[in-house]
Amino acid sequence: MMLKQAINRLATHGFIGALLAGAVITAQAQTGPLSVEDRSGSRGGARTVAAEPAGGNDGVIMLMQQMQQYEEQLQDLQGQIERLRHEVDRLKAAERERYLDLDTRINALVESTAPAPADSENATGDGEEGGEPAADPQADRQAYNDAQRKLLDRDFEGAVPALETYLEEYPNGRYRPQAHFWLGEAYSNLKSPQLTKAREQFSKVVDDYPDHSRAPTSLYKLASLQARGGSTVQARDTLNRLVKQYPDSSEAELAKAMLKQLGN
């Protein structure tokens, strides 16, 4: 009776209960019936003697072992799901970084081949004027192109001092916004990345040149570095700022995707 009550309780738990109940029935079949009937010939009467099976406890032990196995299998499946979810998130982040890397390299190539702007221009697009007119526009552009060429060659170790020199020697250079942006890229891609300096350069673009075409990308890069450093609250604030300040930019869509990933 005790085993039958256990089966009834397990059956209320659905599929697993049914499986476990089947396990108990199998165990009972192996250990014999739950009761035996002893008919005595004395006075033509009959009496029934209830008896626990010799192996009744074995059925309960088997049931408990199978329950433990199911729990272990469930925990293993949950662990696999978490690992897969983490891998999907990692691949999404890597895909976004590849997109941005390709975009920045294309724009760097465009900048290096674009004609020099006239002195009277005051544009803020890539390859165009970002600061006050330089004393020597030809030298200004040449110095910037020389530093940028190292970026195109993926020579980040050489690009850092070249861009720093440009910013120091051309305080009114036309290409200062781009130089700050690329310097942030170079710092973050060094063999030993200097992420604090990279964040400073991207922030410089956003704060000093908010209308420049590199500002939305700089915000996204800044948020990525903040998340990479574990500052998820700051990263979410930066991403929300990007969506609000540059809603029509392609980076705004990337920011929305990252916000979901960060749990916002």
PDB file of C-alpha atoms in Angstrom:
ATOM      1  CA  MET A   1       0.000   0.000   0.000  1.00  0.00           C
ATOM      2  CA  MET A   2       2.856   2.389   0.756  1.00  0.00           C
ATOM      3  CA  LEU A   3       4.305   1.909  -2.750  1.00  0.00           C
ATOM      4  CA  LYS A   4       0.901   2.366  -4.395  1.00  0.00           C
ATOM      5  CA  GLN A   5       0.422   5.674  -2.563  1.00  0.00           C
ATOM      6  CA  ALA A   6       3.891   6.811  -3.705  1.00  0.00           C
ATOM      7  CA  ILE A   7       2.959   5.966  -7.283  1.00  0.00           C
ATOM      8  CA  ASN A   8      -0.278   7.950  -7.029  1.00  0.00           C
ATOM      9  CA  ARG A   9       1.587  10.987  -5.709  1.00  0.00           C
ATOM     10  CA  LEU A  10       4.185  10.796  -8.462  1.00  0.00           C
ATOM     11  CA  ALA A  11       1.522  10.405 -11.140  1.00  0.00           C
ATOM     12  CA  THR A  12       0.222  13.895 -10.312  1.00  0.00           C
ATOM     13  CA  HIS A  13       3.525  15.386 -11.573  1.00  0.00           C
ATOM     14  CA  GLY A  14       2.802  14.619 -15.215  1.00  0.00           C
ATOM     15  CA  PHE A  15       5.128  12.945 -17.642  1.00  0.00           C
ATOM     16  CA  ILE A  16       8.021  12.416 -15.225  1.00  0.00           C
ATOM     17  CA  GLY A  17       5.645  10.955 -12.681  1.00  0.00           C
ATOM     18  CA  ALA A  18       4.350   8.512 -15.292  1.00  0.00           C
ATOM     19  CA  LEU A  19       7.866   7.453 -16.174  1.00  0.00           C
ATOM     20  CA  LEU A  20       8.785   6.936 -12.548  1.00  0.00           C
ATOM     21  CA  ALA A  21       5.602   5.048 -11.867  1.00  0.00           C
ATOM     22  CA  GLY A  22       6.497   2.767 -14.752  1.00  0.00           C
ATOM     23  CA  ALA A  23       9.891   2.246 -13.166  1.00  0.00           C
ATOM     24  CA  VAL A  24       8.291   1.159  -9.908  1.00  0.00           C
ATOM     25  CA  ILE A  25       5.948  -1.252 -11.694  1.00  0.00           C
ATOM     26  CA  THR A  26       8.952  -2.756 -13.438  1.00  0.00           C
ATOM     27  CA  ALA A  27      10.715  -3.078 -10.135  1.00  0.00           C
ATOM     28  CA  GLN A  28       7.664  -4.785  -8.662  1.00  0.00           C
ATOM     29  CA  ALA A  29       7.537  -7.197 -11.551  1.00  0.00           C
ATOM     30  CA  GLN A  30      11.128  -8.133 -10.857  1.00  0.00           C
ATOM     31  CA  THR A  31      10.649  -8.569  -7.116  1.00  0.00           C
ATOM     32  CA  GLY A  32       7.287 -10.362  -7.104  1.00  0.00           C
ATOM     33  CA  PRO A  33       3.687  -9.492  -6.148  1.00  0.00           C
ATOM     34  CA  LEU A  34       2.843  -7.122  -3.352  1.00  0.00           C
ATOM     35  CA  SER A  35       0.727  -9.735  -1.571  1.00  0.00           C
ATOM     36  CA  VAL A  36       0.304 -13.470  -1.494  1.00  0.00           C
ATOM     37  CA  GLU A  37      -2.846 -15.396  -0.784  1.00  0.00           C
ATOM     38  CA  ASP A  38      -2.507 -18.305   1.634  1.00  0.00           C
ATOM     39  CA  ARG A  39      -5.559 -20.525   1.609  1.00  0.00           C
ATOM     40  CA  SER A  40      -5.746 -22.920   4.498  1.00  0.00           C
ATOM     41  CA  GLY A  41      -7.640 -26.196   4.193  1.00  0.00           C
ATOM     42  CA  SER A  42      -8.500 -26.110   7.841  1.00  0.00           C
ATOM     43  CA  ARG A  43     -12.281 -26.382   8.229  1.00  0.00           C
ATOM     44  CA  GLY A  44     -12.729 -25.575   4.545  1.00  0.00           C
ATOM     45  CA  GLY A  45     -12.103 -21.929   5.289  1.00  0.00           C
ATOM     46  CA  ALA A  46      -9.784 -19.520   3.542  1.00  0.00           C
ATOM     47  CA  ARG A  47      -7.745 -16.701   4.788  1.00  0.00           C
ATOM     48  CA  THR A  48      -5.652 -14.075   3.046  1.00  0.00           C
ATOM     49  CA  VAL A  49      -2.256 -13.151   4.410  1.00  0.00           C
ATOM     50  CA  ALA A  50      -0.864  -9.792   3.250  1.00  0.00           C
ATOM     51  CA  ALA A  51       2.865  -9.777   2.852  1.00  0.00           C
ATOM     52  CA  GLU A  52       5.394  -7.183   1.765  1.00  0.00           C
ATOM     53  CA  PRO A  53       7.538  -8.349  -1.121  1.00  0.00           C
ATOM     54  CA  ALA A  54      11.040  -9.394  -0.287  1.00  0.00           C
ATOM     55  CA  GLY A  55      12.436  -6.821  -2.697  1.00  0.00           C
ATOM     56  CA  GLY A  56       9.933  -3.993  -2.057  1.00  0.00           C
ATOM     57  CA  ASN A  57      12.592  -1.582  -0.785  1.00  0.00           C
ATOM     58  CA  ASP A  58      14.614  -2.164  -3.937  1.00  0.00           C
ATOM     59  CA  GLY A  59      11.787  -0.621  -5.973  1.00  0.00           C
ATOM     60  CA  VAL A  60      11.836   2.533  -3.862  1.00  0.00           C
ATOM     61  CA  ILE A  61      15.613   2.799  -4.179  1.00  0.00           C
ATOM     62  CA  MET A  62      15.380   2.378  -7.939  1.00  0.00           C
ATOM     63  CA  LEU A  63      12.727   5.084  -8.065  1.00  0.00           C
ATOM     64  CA  MET A  64      14.892   7.500  -6.095  1.00  0.00           C
ATOM     65  CA  GLN A  65      17.901   6.775  -8.301  1.00  0.00           C
ATOM     66  CA  GLN A  66      15.925   7.518 -11.462  1.00  0.00           C
ATOM     67  CA  MET A  67      14.591  10.746  -9.973  1.00  0.00           C
ATOM     68  CA  GLN A  68      18.164  11.824  -9.278  1.00  0.00           C
ATOM     69  CA  GLN A  69      19.188  10.923 -12.840  1.00  0.00           C
ATOM     70  CA  TYR A  70      16.358  13.032 -14.277  1.00  0.00           C
ATOM     71  CA  GLU A  71      17.370  15.994 -12.133  1.00  0.00           C
ATOM     72  CA  GLU A  72      20.989  15.693 -13.250  1.00  0.00           C
ATOM     73  CA  GLN A  73      19.932  15.499 -16.906  1.00  0.00           C
ATOM     74  CA  LEU A  74      17.738  18.584 -16.477  1.00  0.00           C
ATOM     75  CA  GLN A  75      20.589  20.542 -14.889  1.00  0.00           C
ATOM     76  CA  ASP A  76      22.908  19.479 -17.708  1.00  0.00           C
ATOM     77  CA  LEU A  77      20.406  20.677 -20.341  1.00  0.00           C
ATOM     78  CA  GLN A  78      19.996  24.003 -18.564  1.00  0.00           C
ATOM     79  CA  GLY A  79      23.771  24.417 -18.550  1.00  0.00           C
ATOM     80  CA  GLN A  80      23.931  23.707 -22.281  1.00  0.00           C
ATOM     81  CA  ILE A  81      21.220  26.297 -22.966  1.00  0.00           C
ATOM     82  CA  GLU A  82      23.124  28.946 -20.995  1.00  0.00           C
ATOM     83  CA  ARG A  83      26.350  28.169 -22.859  1.00  0.00           C
ATOM     84  CA  LEU A  84      24.570  28.408 -26.214  1.00  0.00           C
ATOM     85  CA  ARG A  85      22.931  31.701 -25.241  1.00  0.00           C
ATOM     86  CA  HIS A  86      26.319  33.102 -24.237  1.00  0.00           C
ATOM     87  CA  GLU A  87      27.847  31.954 -27.534  1.00  0.00           C
ATOM     88  CA  VAL A  88      25.049  33.598 -29.547  1.00  0.00           C
ATOM     89  CA  ASP A  89      25.559  36.882 -27.673  1.00  0.00           C
ATOM     90  CA  ARG A  90      29.303  36.673 -28.292  1.00  0.00           C
ATOM     91  CA  LEU A  91      28.803  36.074 -32.017  1.00  0.00           C
ATOM     92  CA  LYS A  92      26.382  39.002 -32.260  1.00  0.00           C
ATOM     93  CA  ALA A  93      28.887  41.307 -30.567  1.00  0.00           C
ATOM     94  CA  ALA A  94      31.683  40.065 -32.825  1.00  0.00           C
ATOM     95  CA  GLU A  95      29.519  40.655 -35.891  1.00  0.00           C
ATOM     96  CA  ARG A  96      28.842  44.244 -34.828  1.00  0.00           C
ATOM     97  CA  GLU A  97      32.552  44.830 -34.256  1.00  0.00           C
ATOM     98  CA  ARG A  98      33.408  43.428 -37.701  1.00  0.00           C
ATOM     99  CA  TYR A  99      30.837  45.717 -39.271  1.00  0.00           C
ATOM    100  CA  LEU A 100      32.250  48.764 -37.505  1.00  0.00           C
ATOM    101  CA  ASP A 101      35.809  47.758 -38.315  1.00  0.00           C
ATOM    102  CA  LEU A 102      34.957  47.417 -42.017  1.00  0.00           C
ATOM    103  CA  ASP A 103      33.060  50.709 -41.958  1.00  0.00           C
ATOM    104  CA  THR A 104      35.924  52.592 -40.332  1.00  0.00           C
ATOM    105  CA  ARG A 105      38.513  51.104 -42.685  1.00  0.00           C
ATOM    106  CA  ILE A 106      36.440  52.050 -45.733  1.00  0.00           C
ATOM    107  CA  ASN A 107      36.050  55.583 -44.451  1.00  0.00           C
ATOM    108  CA  ALA A 108      39.766  55.776 -43.720  1.00  0.00           C
ATOM    109  CA  LEU A 109      40.462  54.803 -47.304  1.00  0.00           C
ATOM    110  CA  VAL A 110      37.975  57.401 -48.552  1.00  0.00           C
ATOM    111  CA  GLU A 111      39.635  60.053 -46.410  1.00  0.00           C
ATOM    112  CA  SER A 112      43.081  59.224 -47.749  1.00  0.00           C
ATOM    113  CA  THR A 113      41.961  59.549 -51.393  1.00  0.00           C
ATOM    114  CA  ALA A 114      39.609  62.546 -51.053  1.00  0.00           C
ATOM    115  CA  PRO A 115      40.812  65.846 -52.548  1.00  0.00           C
ATOM    116  CA  ALA A 116      41.952  68.522 -50.137  1.00  0.00           C
ATOM    117  CA  PRO A 117      39.185  71.016 -49.238  1.00  0.00           C
ATOM    118  CA  ALA A 118      39.397  74.657 -50.127  1.00  0.00           C
ATOM    119  CA  ASP A 119      40.528  77.046 -47.412  1.00  0.00           C
ATOM    120  CA  SER A 120      37.091  78.638 -47.250  1.00  0.00           C
ATOM    121  CA  GLU A 121      35.315  75.364 -46.478  1.00  0.00           C
ATOM    122  CA  ASN A 122      33.998  74.748 -43.021  1.00  0.00           C
ATOM    123  CA  ALA A 123      32.556  71.250 -43.396  1.00  0.00           C
ATOM    124  CA  THR A 124      32.610  68.547 -40.777  1.00  0.00           C
ATOM    125  CA  GLY A 125      32.354  65.346 -42.811  1.00  0.00           C
ATOM    126  CA  ASP A 126      35.032  62.646 -43.147  1.00  0.00           C
ATOM    127  CA  GLY A 127      38.065  63.922 -44.958  1.00  0.00           C
ATOM    128  CA  GLU A 128      36.848  67.477 -44.624  1.00  0.00           C
ATOM    129  CA  GLU A 129      37.555  70.369 -42.348  1.00  0.00           C
ATOM    130  CA  GLY A 130      36.888  69.829 -38.650  1.00  0.00           C
ATOM    131  CA  GLY A 131      38.771  72.705 -37.032  1.00  0.00           C
ATOM    132  CA  GLU A 132      39.991  76.195 -37.856  1.00  0.00           C
ATOM    133  CA  PRO A 133      41.973  76.723 -41.085  1.00  0.00           C
ATOM    134  CA  ALA A 134      45.574  75.591 -40.679  1.00  0.00           C
ATOM    135  CA  ALA A 135      48.492  77.906 -41.436  1.00  0.00           C
ATOM    136  CA  ASP A 136      49.691  75.484 -44.113  1.00  0.00           C
ATOM    137  CA  PRO A 137      46.766  73.394 -45.466  1.00  0.00           C
ATOM    138  CA  GLN A 138      49.078  71.243 -47.603  1.00  0.00           C
ATOM    139  CA  ALA A 139      51.307  70.341 -44.678  1.00  0.00           C
ATOM    140  CA  ASP A 140      48.249  69.785 -42.499  1.00  0.00           C
ATOM    141  CA  ARG A 141      46.787  67.241 -44.875  1.00  0.00           C
ATOM    142  CA  GLN A 142      50.111  65.546 -45.520  1.00  0.00           C
ATOM    143  CA  ALA A 143      50.772  65.086 -41.794  1.00  0.00           C
ATOM    144  CA  TYR A 144      47.301  63.651 -41.255  1.00  0.00           C
ATOM    145  CA  ASN A 145      47.580  61.326 -44.275  1.00  0.00           C
ATOM    146  CA  ASP A 146      50.948  60.034 -43.097  1.00  0.00           C
ATOM    147  CA  ALA A 147      49.473  59.098 -39.713  1.00  0.00           C
ATOM    148  CA  GLN A 148      46.360  57.638 -41.255  1.00  0.00           C
ATOM    149  CA  ARG A 149      48.356  55.451 -43.633  1.00  0.00           C
ATOM    150  CA  LYS A 150      49.666  53.544 -40.632  1.00  0.00           C
ATOM    151  CA  LEU A 151      46.073  52.776 -39.668  1.00  0.00           C
ATOM    152  CA  LEU A 152      45.333  51.444 -43.152  1.00  0.00           C
ATOM    153  CA  ASP A 153      48.345  49.156 -42.744  1.00  0.00           C
ATOM    154  CA  ARG A 154      47.009  48.069 -39.322  1.00  0.00           C
ATOM    155  CA  ASP A 155      50.183  49.469 -37.759  1.00  0.00           C
ATOM    156  CA  PHE A 156      48.526  50.636 -34.553  1.00  0.00           C
ATOM    157  CA  GLU A 157      51.808  50.808 -32.648  1.00  0.00           C
ATOM    158  CA  GLY A 158      53.073  53.339 -35.176  1.00  0.00           C
ATOM    159  CA  ALA A 159      49.746  55.142 -35.609  1.00  0.00           C
ATOM    160  CA  VAL A 160      49.550  56.245 -31.951  1.00  0.00           C
ATOM    161  CA  PRO A 161      52.652  58.470 -31.897  1.00  0.00           C
ATOM    162  CA  ALA A 162      51.934  59.725 -35.445  1.00  0.00           C
ATOM    163  CA  LEU A 163      48.417  60.875 -34.523  1.00  0.00           C
ATOM    164  CA  GLU A 164      49.571  62.334 -31.209  1.00  0.00           C
ATOM    165  CA  THR A 165      52.217  64.321 -33.086  1.00  0.00           C
ATOM    166  CA  TYR A 166      49.648  65.594 -35.560  1.00  0.00           C
ATOM    167  CA  LEU A 167      47.325  66.790 -32.770  1.00  0.00           C
ATOM    168  CA  GLU A 168      50.237  68.497 -31.020  1.00  0.00           C
ATOM    169  CA  GLU A 169      51.680  70.204 -34.085  1.00  0.00           C
ATOM    170  CA  TYR A 170      48.370  71.247 -35.661  1.00  0.00           C
ATOM    171  CA  PRO A 171      46.191  72.745 -32.900  1.00  0.00           C
ATOM    172  CA  ASN A 172      43.972  74.260 -35.608  1.00  0.00           C
ATOM    173  CA  GLY A 173      44.228  71.348 -38.012  1.00  0.00           C
ATOM    174  CA  ARG A 174      41.314  70.540 -40.281  1.00  0.00           C
ATOM    175  CA  TYR A 175      41.439  66.876 -39.402  1.00  0.00           C
ATOM    176  CA  ARG A 176      41.484  67.014 -35.620  1.00  0.00           C
ATOM    177  CA  PRO A 177      38.070  65.291 -35.178  1.00  0.00           C
ATOM    178  CA  GLN A 178      39.185  62.397 -37.384  1.00  0.00           C
ATOM    179  CA  ALA A 179      42.571  62.286 -35.675  1.00  0.00           C
ATOM    180  CA  HIS A 180      40.955  61.974 -32.231  1.00  0.00           C
ATOM    181  CA  PHE A 181      38.684  59.221 -33.543  1.00  0.00           C
ATOM    182  CA  TRP A 182      41.496  57.224 -35.147  1.00  0.00           C
ATOM    183  CA  LEU A 183      43.683  57.710 -32.109  1.00  0.00           C
ATOM    184  CA  GLY A 184      40.914  56.125 -30.033  1.00  0.00           C
ATOM    185  CA  GLU A 185      40.841  53.229 -32.497  1.00  0.00           C
ATOM    186  CA  ALA A 186      44.611  52.860 -32.337  1.00  0.00           C
ATOM    187  CA  TYR A 187      44.711  52.892 -28.524  1.00  0.00           C
ATOM    188  CA  SER A 188      42.008  50.209 -28.316  1.00  0.00           C
ATOM    189  CA  ASN A 189      43.769  47.951 -30.853  1.00  0.00           C
ATOM    190  CA  LEU A 190      47.277  48.010 -29.417  1.00  0.00           C
ATOM    191  CA  LYS A 191      48.851  44.706 -28.418  1.00  0.00           C
ATOM    192  CA  SER A 192      48.376  45.976 -24.875  1.00  0.00           C
ATOM    193  CA  PRO A 193      45.189  48.055 -25.290  1.00  0.00           C
ATOM    194  CA  GLN A 194      45.026  51.391 -23.455  1.00  0.00           C
ATOM    195  CA  LEU A 195      41.282  51.536 -23.033  1.00  0.00           C
ATOM    196  CA  THR A 196      41.191  54.579 -20.758  1.00  0.00           C
ATOM    197  CA  LYS A 197      43.022  56.679 -23.338  1.00  0.00           C
ATOM    198  CA  ALA A 198      40.808  55.259 -26.082  1.00  0.00           C
ATOM    199  CA  ARG A 199      37.675  56.332 -24.191  1.00  0.00           C
ATOM    200  CA  GLU A 200      39.139  59.815 -23.730  1.00  0.00           C
ATOM    201  CA  GLN A 201      39.663  60.203 -27.476  1.00  0.00           C
ATOM    202  CA  PHE A 202      36.150  59.061 -28.408  1.00  0.00           C
ATOM    203  CA  SER A 203      34.705  61.367 -25.754  1.00  0.00           C
ATOM    204  CA  LYS A 204      36.747  64.218 -27.227  1.00  0.00           C
ATOM    205  CA  VAL A 205      35.044  63.735 -30.605  1.00  0.00           C
ATOM    206  CA  VAL A 206      31.556  63.641 -29.066  1.00  0.00           C
ATOM    207  CA  ASP A 207      32.064  66.603 -26.733  1.00  0.00           C
ATOM    208  CA  ASP A 208      34.041  68.920 -29.014  1.00  0.00           C
ATOM    209  CA  TYR A 209      32.606  67.988 -32.418  1.00  0.00           C
ATOM    210  CA  PRO A 210      29.013  66.790 -31.849  1.00  0.00           C
ATOM    211  CA  ASP A 211      28.014  67.614 -35.432  1.00  0.00           C
ATOM    212  CA  HIS A 212      30.845  65.689 -37.011  1.00  0.00           C
ATOM    213  CA  SER A 213      29.995  62.533 -38.939  1.00  0.00           C
ATOM    214  CA  ARG A 214      32.271  60.546 -36.605  1.00  0.00           C
ATOM    215  CA  ALA A 215      30.336  61.548 -33.469  1.00  0.00           C
ATOM    216  CA  PRO A 216      27.718  58.726 -33.586  1.00  0.00           C
ATOM    217  CA  THR A 217      30.397  56.112 -34.199  1.00  0.00           C
ATOM    218  CA  SER A 218      32.497  57.563 -31.391  1.00  0.00           C
ATOM    219  CA  LEU A 219      29.561  57.234 -28.995  1.00  0.00           C
ATOM    220  CA  TYR A 220      29.044  53.615 -29.972  1.00  0.00           C
ATOM    221  CA  LYS A 221      32.754  52.873 -29.630  1.00  0.00           C
ATOM    222  CA  LEU A 222      32.729  54.562 -26.234  1.00  0.00           C
ATOM    223  CA  ALA A 223      29.773  52.442 -25.071  1.00  0.00           C
ATOM    224  CA  SER A 224      31.478  49.270 -26.314  1.00  0.00           C
ATOM    225  CA  LEU A 225      34.620  50.072 -24.340  1.00  0.00           C
ATOM    226  CA  GLN A 226      32.574  50.875 -21.233  1.00  0.00           C
ATOM    227  CA  ALA A 227      30.755  47.544 -21.478  1.00  0.00           C
ATOM    228  CA  ARG A 228      34.052  45.781 -22.154  1.00  0.00           C
ATOM    229  CA  GLY A 229      35.433  47.263 -18.943  1.00  0.00           C
ATOM    230  CA  GLY A 230      32.416  46.152 -16.911  1.00  0.00           C
ATOM    231  CA  SER A 231      30.769  49.590 -16.635  1.00  0.00           C
ATOM    232  CA  THR A 232      27.393  48.423 -17.934  1.00  0.00           C
ATOM    233  CA  VAL A 233      25.456  51.298 -16.351  1.00  0.00           C
ATOM    234  CA  GLN A 234      27.645  53.863 -18.101  1.00  0.00           C
ATOM    235  CA  ALA A 235      27.414  51.869 -21.321  1.00  0.00           C
ATOM    236  CA  ARG A 236      23.610  51.919 -21.217  1.00  0.00           C
ATOM    237  CA  ASP A 237      23.627  55.692 -20.566  1.00  0.00           C
ATOM    238  CA  THR A 238      25.937  56.234 -23.539  1.00  0.00           C
ATOM    239  CA  LEU A 239      23.832  54.024 -25.804  1.00  0.00           C
ATOM    240  CA  ASN A 240      20.629  55.804 -24.802  1.00  0.00           C
ATOM    241  CA  ARG A 241      22.343  59.110 -25.503  1.00  0.00           C
ATOM    242  CA  LEU A 242      23.325  57.841 -28.944  1.00  0.00           C
ATOM    243  CA  VAL A 243      19.776  56.731 -29.783  1.00  0.00           C
ATOM    244  CA  LYS A 244      18.341  60.059 -28.599  1.00  0.00           C
ATOM    245  CA  GLN A 245      20.977  62.364 -30.097  1.00  0.00           C
ATOM    246  CA  TYR A 246      21.469  60.558 -33.427  1.00  0.00           C
ATOM    247  CA  PRO A 247      18.228  58.618 -34.027  1.00  0.00           C
ATOM    248  CA  ASP A 248      18.688  58.384 -37.805  1.00  0.00           C
ATOM    249  CA  SER A 249      22.238  57.035 -37.740  1.00  0.00           C
ATOM    250  CA  SER A 250      23.098  53.420 -38.465  1.00  0.00           C
ATOM    251  CA  GLU A 251      24.865  53.340 -35.095  1.00  0.00           C
ATOM    252  CA  ALA A 252      21.519  54.009 -33.386  1.00  0.00           C
ATOM    253  CA  GLU A 253      20.252  50.619 -34.568  1.00  0.00           C
ATOM    254  CA  LEU A 254      23.416  48.949 -33.303  1.00  0.00           C
ATOM    255  CA  ALA A 255      22.929  50.757 -29.997  1.00  0.00           C
ATOM    256  CA  LYS A 256      19.392  49.381 -29.647  1.00  0.00           C
ATOM    257  CA  ALA A 257      20.680  45.854 -30.205  1.00  0.00           C
ATOM    258  CA  MET A 258      23.402  46.307 -27.593  1.00  0.00           C
ATOM    259  CA  LEU A 259      20.899  47.721 -25.104  1.00  0.00           C
ATOM    260  CA  LYS A 260      18.890  44.513 -25.407  1.00  0.00           C
ATOM    261  CA  GLN A 261      22.031  42.490 -24.858  1.00  0.00           C
ATOM    262  CA  LEU A 262      22.876  44.519 -21.766  1.00  0.00           C
ATOM    263  CA  GLY A 263      19.417  43.903 -20.360  1.00  0.00           C
ATOM    264  CA  ASN A 264      17.724  47.243 -20.964  1.00  0.00           C
TER     265      ASN A 264
END
